[in-house]
Coordinates of C-alpha atoms in Angstrom, one line a residue:
M1 CA 0.0 -0.2 0.0
V2 CA 1.5 3.4 -1.0
Y3 CA 0.8 6.2 1.5
D4 CA 0.0 9.7 -0.3
D5 CA 1.9 12.3 1.3
Q6 CA -0.1 15.1 -0.5
S7 CA -3.5 14.3 0.4
A8 CA -2.2 13.5 4.1
T9 CA -1.2 17.5 4.2
T10 CA -4.5 18.1 4.0
K11 CA -7.0 15.7 5.0
K12 CA -5.8 13.3 8.2
P13 CA -5.8 9.2 6.7
E14 CA -8.2 7.1 8.6
P15 CA -6.7 5.7 11.8
D16 CA -6.9 1.7 10.1
K17 CA -5.6 3.2 7.0
L18 CA -2.4 4.6 8.6
A19 CA -1.8 1.6 11.0
Q20 CA -2.3 -0.5 7.4
F21 CA 0.3 1.3 5.8
W22 CA 3.0 1.2 9.2
A23 CA 2.1 -2.6 9.4
S24 CA 3.4 -3.2 6.0
E25 CA 6.3 -1.2 6.2
I26 CA 7.3 -3.2 9.8
E27 CA 6.5 -6.3 7.5
R28 CA 8.6 -4.9 4.4
Y29 CA 11.2 -4.6 6.9
G30 CA 11.3 -7.8 8.1
R31 CA 11.6 -9.7 4.8
G32 CA 14.2 -7.4 3.9
T33 CA 16.2 -8.1 7.1
K34 CA 15.6 -11.7 7.2
K35 CA 18.5 -13.0 6.1
W36 CA 20.5 -10.8 8.2
D37 CA 18.4 -11.7 11.5
D38 CA 19.1 -15.2 11.0
Q39 CA 22.8 -14.3 10.5
A40 CA 22.8 -12.3 13.5
S41 CA 20.6 -14.9 15.9
A42 CA 23.1 -17.5 14.6
V43 CA 26.2 -15.3 15.6
V44 CA 24.7 -15.1 19.2
K45 CA 24.4 -18.5 19.6
I46 CA 27.6 -19.5 18.6
Y47 CA 29.0 -16.6 21.0
L48 CA 26.6 -18.4 23.9
D49 CA 27.7 -21.9 23.1
Q50 CA 24.1 -22.5 22.4
H51 CA 24.7 -23.5 18.9
K52 CA 25.7 -27.2 19.3
N53 CA 23.4 -30.1 18.2
Q54 CA 23.6 -34.1 17.2
N55 CA 25.6 -32.9 13.9
S56 CA 28.5 -30.6 15.9
S57 CA 31.7 -31.5 17.1
K58 CA 32.3 -32.8 20.2
R59 CA 35.5 -30.1 20.7
R60 CA 35.4 -26.7 19.5
F61 CA 37.7 -24.2 19.5
A62 CA 35.7 -20.4 21.2
L63 CA 37.3 -18.7 18.5
L64 CA 34.1 -15.9 18.3
W65 CA 34.5 -15.5 21.9
S66 CA 38.0 -14.9 22.1
N67 CA 37.7 -12.4 19.1
I68 CA 34.7 -10.3 21.0
E69 CA 36.2 -10.3 24.5
T70 CA 39.6 -9.0 22.7
L71 CA 37.9 -6.4 20.9
K72 CA 35.3 -5.1 23.6
P73 CA 38.1 -2.8 25.9
A74 CA 39.7 -2.3 22.5
V75 CA 36.8 -0.3 21.3
Y76 CA 34.9 1.0 24.3
A77 CA 36.8 1.0 28.0
R78 CA 35.2 3.7 30.1
T79 CA 32.1 5.6 30.3
P80 CA 32.2 8.6 27.9
V81 CA 32.9 11.9 29.3
P82 CA 30.7 14.8 27.9
V83 CA 32.0 18.1 26.4
V84 CA 29.8 20.9 25.9
S85 CA 31.8 24.5 24.3
R86 CA 31.1 27.3 22.3
R87 CA 31.1 27.0 18.5
F88 CA 32.8 30.3 18.5
K89 CA 35.1 31.8 21.4
D90 CA 34.1 35.0 22.0
A91 CA 34.1 37.2 24.9
D92 CA 30.6 36.1 26.2
P93 CA 30.5 35.2 29.9
V94 CA 27.1 34.0 29.8
G95 CA 27.5 31.6 26.9
R96 CA 30.4 30.3 28.7
K97 CA 28.7 29.7 32.2
A98 CA 25.5 28.3 29.9
S99 CA 27.9 25.4 28.9
E100 CA 29.5 24.6 31.9
M101 CA 26.0 24.0 33.4
L102 CA 24.7 21.7 30.5
E103 CA 28.0 19.6 30.8
R104 CA 27.7 19.3 34.3
A105 CA 24.0 18.4 33.8
I106 CA 25.1 16.0 30.9
K107 CA 27.2 14.6 32.9
T108 CA 25.0 14.0 36.1
S109 CA 22.5 12.0 33.9
F110 CA 25.0 9.6 32.3
D111 CA 25.9 9.0 35.8
L112 CA 22.6 8.5 37.6
Y113 CA 20.8 6.4 34.7
G114 CA 23.2 4.0 33.6
V115 CA 25.0 5.3 30.1
D116 CA 28.0 2.8 30.5
D117 CA 26.0 -0.1 31.2
V118 CA 23.8 1.4 27.6
M119 CA 26.9 1.7 25.7
K120 CA 28.1 -1.6 26.5
L121 CA 25.5 -3.5 25.4
V122 CA 25.2 -1.4 21.9
R123 CA 29.2 -2.3 21.7
D124 CA 28.4 -6.1 22.2
D125 CA 25.9 -5.9 19.8
R126 CA 27.8 -3.8 17.4
L127 CA 30.5 -6.5 17.4
L128 CA 27.6 -9.2 17.3
A129 CA 25.3 -8.2 15.0
G130 CA 26.7 -5.5 13.3
R131 CA 24.2 -2.9 14.6
G132 CA 23.6 -1.1 18.4
T133 CA 21.0 1.2 19.0
A134 CA 19.9 3.2 22.2
W135 CA 16.6 5.3 22.7
V136 CA 16.7 8.8 24.7
R137 CA 13.2 9.1 26.3
Y138 CA 12.0 12.1 28.7
E139 CA 10.2 10.7 32.0
P140 CA 8.6 13.3 34.8
S141 CA 7.0 12.5 37.4
F142 CA 4.3 14.2 39.5
E143 CA 2.7 14.7 42.8
M144 CA -0.7 15.6 43.5
M145 CA -1.1 19.1 45.3
G146 CA -3.9 20.8 46.9
G147 CA -7.3 19.3 47.9
Q148 CA -7.7 18.4 51.7
N149 CA -4.2 17.2 52.2
D150 CA -2.6 20.7 52.4
G151 CA -5.6 22.8 53.5
K152 CA -4.5 25.8 50.8
T153 CA -7.4 27.9 49.4
I154 CA -7.9 29.6 46.1
E155 CA -9.7 32.5 44.8
N156 CA -12.2 31.8 42.1
D157 CA -13.4 33.4 39.3
T158 CA -15.3 36.2 41.2
G159 CA -12.1 36.6 43.4
E160 CA -13.6 35.5 46.4
P161 CA -11.9 32.4 48.6
S162 CA -12.8 29.1 48.3
E163 CA -11.3 25.3 48.9
A164 CA -8.3 24.3 47.4
Q165 CA -8.6 22.0 44.2
S166 CA -6.3 18.9 43.7
Y167 CA -3.6 19.7 40.8
E168 CA -0.6 17.6 39.5
R169 CA 2.9 19.3 40.1
L170 CA 6.0 18.1 38.5
A171 CA 7.8 16.3 41.2
S172 CA 10.9 15.2 39.8
E173 CA 12.1 14.6 35.9
K174 CA 15.2 12.4 34.1
V175 CA 16.5 12.0 30.8
C176 CA 17.2 8.2 30.0
C177 CA 19.1 6.6 28.0
E178 CA 17.6 3.2 26.8
F179 CA 19.2 -0.1 25.0
V180 CA 17.3 -1.2 22.6
H181 CA 18.1 -4.7 21.1
W182 CA 19.0 -4.8 17.2
S183 CA 16.3 -7.4 16.8
D184 CA 13.2 -4.7 18.2
F185 CA 15.0 -1.7 16.5
G186 CA 13.4 -1.6 12.6
H187 CA 13.1 1.9 10.0
T188 CA 12.0 2.2 6.2
L189 CA 14.0 0.3 4.4
E190 CA 16.5 2.6 2.3
R191 CA 19.6 3.1 1.1
T192 CA 21.0 5.8 3.1
W193 CA 19.8 7.8 6.9
P194 CA 18.7 10.9 5.5
E195 CA 16.4 9.0 3.2
V196 CA 14.6 7.0 5.6
R197 CA 11.3 8.4 6.5
G198 CA 10.0 6.6 9.8
A199 CA 12.1 4.4 12.2
W200 CA 10.5 2.1 15.2
R201 CA 11.2 0.1 18.3
K202 CA 9.1 -2.1 20.0
V203 CA 8.0 -1.8 23.4
F204 CA 6.9 -4.4 25.8
L205 CA 4.5 -3.3 28.4
T206 CA 2.4 -4.8 31.2
K207 CA -1.0 -4.0 31.8
E208 CA -0.5 -1.8 34.7
K209 CA 2.2 -0.1 32.4
V210 CA -0.8 0.4 29.8
K211 CA -3.0 1.8 32.4
Q212 CA -0.4 4.4 33.5
R213 CA 0.8 5.4 29.7
N214 CA -3.0 5.9 29.3
F215 CA -3.0 6.1 25.6
K216 CA -5.7 8.2 24.4
N217 CA -7.3 5.6 22.0
E218 CA -8.6 3.6 25.0
Q219 CA -10.8 1.4 23.3
A220 CA -7.7 -0.2 21.6
A221 CA -5.6 -0.1 24.6
L222 CA -8.5 -2.4 25.7
R223 CA -8.0 -5.0 23.1
L224 CA -4.2 -5.5 23.6
T225 CA -2.8 -9.1 23.7
Y226 CA -0.6 -10.1 26.0
D227 CA 1.6 -13.0 26.2
V228 CA 5.2 -14.1 27.7
R229 CA 8.0 -12.9 26.0
A230 CA 9.3 -16.0 23.6
E231 CA 12.8 -15.6 25.2
Y232 CA 11.0 -15.8 28.6
A233 CA 9.3 -18.7 27.7
E234 CA 12.2 -20.6 26.3
K235 CA 14.3 -19.8 29.9
Y236 CA 11.6 -20.4 31.8
G237 CA 10.0 -23.6 30.5
G238 CA 6.9 -22.9 28.6
G239 CA 6.3 -19.1 30.6
D240 CA 5.3 -19.4 33.7
T241 CA 3.7 -16.4 34.3
D242 CA 4.5 -16.6 38.1
V243 CA 8.3 -15.8 37.1
C244 CA 7.5 -13.1 34.8
E245 CA 4.5 -11.2 33.8
P246 CA 2.7 -11.3 30.2
Q247 CA 3.6 -8.3 28.5
C248 CA 2.2 -6.6 25.1
V249 CA 4.2 -5.6 22.0
I250 CA 3.4 -2.3 20.6
Y251 CA 5.3 -0.3 17.9
E252 CA 6.6 3.5 19.0
I253 CA 6.9 4.7 15.4
W254 CA 8.5 8.3 14.7
D255 CA 7.7 9.5 11.1
K256 CA 10.0 12.0 10.0
I257 CA 7.9 13.0 6.9
K258 CA 4.8 14.1 8.8
H259 CA 6.6 15.0 11.6
R260 CA 4.4 12.7 13.9
T261 CA 4.9 10.2 16.5
L262 CA 2.4 7.0 16.7
W263 CA 2.0 3.9 18.8
L264 CA 0.7 1.0 16.9
D265 CA -1.3 -2.2 17.8
K266 CA 0.2 -4.1 14.9
E267 CA -1.4 -7.2 15.8
K268 CA -4.8 -5.9 15.9
G269 CA -4.2 -3.1 13.1
A270 CA -5.3 -0.1 15.6
I271 CA -3.5 3.2 16.2
L272 CA -3.2 3.3 20.1
E273 CA -1.9 7.4 19.8
D274 CA -1.0 9.6 17.2
G275 CA 0.4 13.4 17.5
P276 CA 3.5 15.4 17.6
P277 CA 6.8 14.4 18.9
P278 CA 7.0 14.3 22.4
L279 CA 10.4 15.9 22.1
N280 CA 11.5 18.1 19.5
F281 CA 15.1 17.1 18.4
R282 CA 17.0 18.7 16.0
N283 CA 17.4 16.0 13.6
F284 CA 13.8 14.6 14.7
W285 CA 15.4 11.3 15.8
P286 CA 15.1 10.2 19.5
F287 CA 18.3 8.2 19.2
P288 CA 21.7 8.7 17.5
L289 CA 22.8 7.1 14.2
P290 CA 23.5 3.2 14.8
A291 CA 26.6 2.1 15.2
Y292 CA 27.0 -0.3 12.3
G293 CA 29.1 -2.9 11.1
T294 CA 29.7 -3.6 7.4
C295 CA 27.4 -1.9 5.1
A296 CA 27.4 -1.4 1.4
T297 CA 26.6 2.3 0.3
G298 CA 23.3 0.8 -1.2
S299 CA 21.6 -0.5 1.9
L300 CA 21.4 -0.3 5.9
I301 CA 21.3 -3.3 6.0
P302 CA 24.4 -4.8 8.2
V303 CA 26.9 -7.7 7.8
P304 CA 28.2 -9.8 11.2
D305 CA 31.9 -9.1 11.5
Y306 CA 31.8 -13.1 12.3
K307 CA 30.4 -14.2 8.4
Y308 CA 33.5 -12.9 7.1
Y309 CA 35.9 -15.8 9.0
Q310 CA 32.9 -18.4 9.4
D311 CA 34.2 -20.5 7.0
Q312 CA 37.7 -20.2 8.9
A313 CA 36.1 -20.8 12.0
E314 CA 34.1 -24.1 11.4
E315 CA 37.0 -25.7 10.1
I316 CA 39.1 -24.9 13.1
D317 CA 36.7 -26.5 15.0
D318 CA 36.6 -29.3 12.6
L319 CA 40.6 -29.9 13.0
T320 CA 39.8 -29.3 16.9
N321 CA 37.6 -32.1 17.0
K322 CA 39.9 -34.0 14.8
I323 CA 42.7 -33.4 17.1
A324 CA 40.9 -34.7 20.2
D325 CA 39.6 -37.9 18.3
L326 CA 43.9 -38.3 17.7
T327 CA 45.2 -37.7 21.4
M328 CA 42.8 -40.5 22.8
W329 CA 45.2 -42.4 20.5
L330 CA 48.0 -41.7 22.1
R331 CA 48.1 -44.5 24.6
M332 CA 50.1 -47.6 24.9
R333 CA 48.6 -50.4 23.1
G334 CA 49.6 -54.1 22.3
L335 CA 48.8 -57.8 21.9
I336 CA 50.3 -60.5 24.0
G337 CA 49.6 -64.2 24.3
V338 CA 48.0 -65.7 27.3
G339 CA 47.5 -68.8 28.1
P340 CA 50.3 -72.2 29.2
S341 CA 52.3 -71.7 26.2
S342 CA 52.4 -68.1 26.6
E343 CA 55.6 -67.8 28.5
G344 CA 54.9 -65.5 31.0
G345 CA 52.3 -63.8 29.1
D346 CA 49.3 -64.0 32.0
A347 CA 52.2 -62.3 34.3
L348 CA 52.2 -60.1 32.2
A349 CA 48.8 -59.5 31.2
K350 CA 48.3 -59.3 35.2
L351 CA 51.1 -56.6 35.8
M352 CA 49.4 -54.7 33.1
R353 CA 45.9 -54.7 34.9
M354 CA 47.5 -53.7 38.2
E355 CA 49.4 -51.0 36.7
D356 CA 46.1 -49.4 35.6
S357 CA 44.6 -50.3 39.3
L358 CA 47.3 -48.6 40.9
N359 CA 47.4 -45.4 38.7
N360 CA 43.8 -44.7 39.4
Q361 CA 44.6 -45.0 43.3
A362 CA 47.5 -42.4 43.0
S363 CA 50.0 -45.2 44.7
S364 CA 53.4 -45.7 44.5
N365 CA 53.9 -49.6 45.9
N366 CA 56.0 -51.7 44.6
V367 CA 54.8 -54.8 42.3
L368 CA 56.5 -58.1 42.0
I369 CA 54.6 -60.5 39.5
P370 CA 55.7 -64.0 39.6
V371 CA 56.4 -66.0 35.9
E372 CA 56.0 -69.3 36.3
S373 CA 58.6 -70.3 33.7
W374 CA 61.5 -67.6 33.8
S375 CA 63.6 -69.2 31.5
G376 CA 61.1 -69.6 28.8
F377 CA 60.3 -65.7 29.4
T378 CA 64.3 -64.5 28.9
E379 CA 63.8 -66.7 25.8
K380 CA 61.7 -64.6 23.8
G381 CA 63.4 -61.5 25.0
G382 CA 61.4 -60.7 28.0
I383 CA 58.3 -57.9 28.0
G384 CA 59.8 -56.4 24.7
G385 CA 59.9 -59.8 22.9
L386 CA 56.1 -60.7 24.4
V387 CA 54.3 -57.2 23.5
D388 CA 53.7 -56.1 19.8
W389 CA 52.9 -52.7 20.4
V390 CA 50.4 -50.8 18.4
P391 CA 52.8 -48.3 16.4
L392 CA 52.0 -44.4 17.1
D393 CA 54.4 -42.9 14.7
K394 CA 52.0 -42.2 11.9
V395 CA 49.4 -41.1 14.8
M396 CA 51.7 -38.2 15.6
V397 CA 52.3 -37.1 12.0
A398 CA 48.5 -36.9 11.7
L399 CA 48.2 -35.3 15.0
K400 CA 51.0 -32.9 14.4
G401 CA 49.6 -32.0 10.9
A402 CA 46.2 -31.1 12.1
I403 CA 47.8 -28.3 14.8
E404 CA 49.7 -27.0 12.4
S405 CA 47.1 -26.5 10.0
R406 CA 45.0 -25.2 12.9
Q407 CA 47.5 -22.7 13.6
Q408 CA 47.7 -21.7 10.2
L409 CA 44.1 -21.2 10.2
I410 CA 44.1 -19.3 13.3
N411 CA 46.4 -16.9 11.7
D412 CA 44.4 -16.3 8.7
V413 CA 41.5 -15.1 10.8
Y414 CA 43.8 -12.8 12.8
Q415 CA 44.8 -11.5 9.2
I416 CA 41.1 -11.2 8.2
T417 CA 39.8 -9.5 11.5
G418 CA 43.4 -7.5 12.1
I419 CA 43.4 -8.6 15.7
S420 CA 47.6 -8.4 15.9
D421 CA 49.7 -10.1 17.9
I422 CA 49.9 -7.1 20.4
L423 CA 46.2 -7.0 21.4
R424 CA 45.9 -10.4 22.4
G425 CA 48.9 -10.3 24.3
E426 CA 51.2 -12.2 22.4
T427 CA 55.1 -11.6 21.3
D428 CA 57.9 -12.8 20.0
P429 CA 61.2 -12.9 21.7
N430 CA 62.9 -12.5 18.5
E431 CA 61.4 -9.9 17.1
T432 CA 62.8 -6.4 16.6
L433 CA 60.9 -3.2 18.3
G434 CA 59.8 -2.1 15.2
A435 CA 57.9 -4.9 14.4
Q436 CA 56.4 -5.0 17.3
K437 CA 55.7 -1.5 16.8
L438 CA 54.5 -2.1 13.3
K439 CA 51.9 -4.8 14.5
A440 CA 50.4 -2.4 17.5
Q441 CA 49.7 0.5 14.8
T442 CA 48.3 -2.2 12.1
G443 CA 46.1 -3.6 14.9
S444 CA 44.9 -0.3 16.3
R445 CA 44.0 1.3 12.5
R446 CA 41.8 -2.1 11.7
I447 CA 39.7 -1.6 14.8
S448 CA 39.7 2.4 14.8
T449 CA 36.9 2.5 12.7
T450 CA 34.8 1.1 15.3
Q451 CA 36.2 2.8 18.0
R452 CA 35.4 6.2 16.2
D453 CA 32.2 5.2 15.4
L454 CA 31.0 4.1 19.3
A455 CA 32.5 7.6 20.0
R456 CA 30.6 9.1 17.6
F457 CA 27.6 7.3 18.7
A458 CA 28.3 8.5 22.4
R459 CA 28.6 12.0 21.6
D460 CA 25.1 12.0 19.5
L461 CA 23.8 10.3 22.6
A462 CA 25.0 12.9 24.9
E463 CA 23.8 15.6 22.5
L464 CA 20.4 14.2 22.8
V465 CA 20.3 14.2 26.4
G466 CA 21.6 17.7 26.4
E467 CA 19.1 18.8 24.1
V468 CA 16.3 17.6 26.3
I469 CA 17.6 19.0 29.8
A470 CA 18.2 22.6 27.6
E471 CA 14.7 22.6 26.3
V472 CA 12.4 20.6 28.2
F473 CA 13.9 20.6 32.1
Q474 CA 12.9 23.1 34.4
P475 CA 15.8 25.8 35.5
E476 CA 15.5 24.2 39.3
T477 CA 16.2 21.0 37.9
I478 CA 19.2 22.5 35.9
A479 CA 20.8 24.1 39.0
E480 CA 20.3 21.0 41.0
M481 CA 21.8 18.8 38.5
S482 CA 24.6 21.2 38.1
G483 CA 25.3 22.5 41.5
M484 CA 25.5 25.8 40.1

């Protein structure tokens, strides 16, 4: 369905048509990102070691986990520190003081409302799925004043005093930075962000929260479907409502073309609320430009980094399993004769069984085994003559080849990802200082793009928080947050 922009400027579209339009856009986004969604889900399962099945290798080399844990502190290590300054350094004491006040208020908000935790989650989504997103939200709280509680009186229209009426007063306000999981965020499918018309996120609300939210379309809010989220149902075995409360799924949609914000019940095809954006951001969007992995110039659908070395990682897992199987063969095995004509074979078999028993008991007792025909035992060459040992030389050759092949594949992965020995804390004592510096520069250069992108994301997040504080917060709140 095509939504006519020109007609909408003069006549407001019917709610059902508007809901149908955005529901179709969400479905279109789901179809367009199906491949990436499957890839990202598979990568997360590999990272959490939840991908094994009956056909999987018994042993594996945790390469993805190792790479991600190495990159985490390299691309984001500490809480971002906001810096607010004037564009031009003119002699403006009021502007300088206002910048200092806003900088303090943003820093206070970052410290109080867990921006560091949000940034870590965004970083993890960026490294695993290829896209990290967060959302900025203004949250005021009110308290009831007046009435019989304080006994105050106010003047009526005639100027005569009357009993005080109850009213709400702003008690506190805060600006929150909320992490949005990569699977809960979406937008209209375009080539670049300036072309994107609308973006949305899934909001999961309980009945109590829906009641507190007080949507304008009360009838549609009463028809919402509440269920236990899939991840909770899987974790708690079928969705035990005593453990997790059922929630409904609502789409919060921001339409940049119409400059509107909508709350959509996609399942019922109903608009719960439609109106101007609750916050007036300079770039309209209530979120920074997502932190992306690899994207082509004609698409905003990313590719997880793991896909570029997945083939090597699977070969490494296969070789690791083979190495484990070959290692099991590295045990002394042989054939011996037993019976009356074995000339000491029975004694040797008894010795081997007793050695196994002593090894299991961690005992160091001396062992003496009697031999019935000592002369025959010595004539056959003793133990060496009685046992035909299974050769291990071919096993050792195969094991050595498997280890070397796996190491070469691991080096190939490090070449693809750009994770140098320096980043992994490994050095060669025979290398020169210049070689080690070159490795450090190469490794930092490959990850510098991700570092800069996360720094840009943190900066944009601070800008959005600063806009809310400067434009919405009460002067008393700003003064309290800044200590000025």
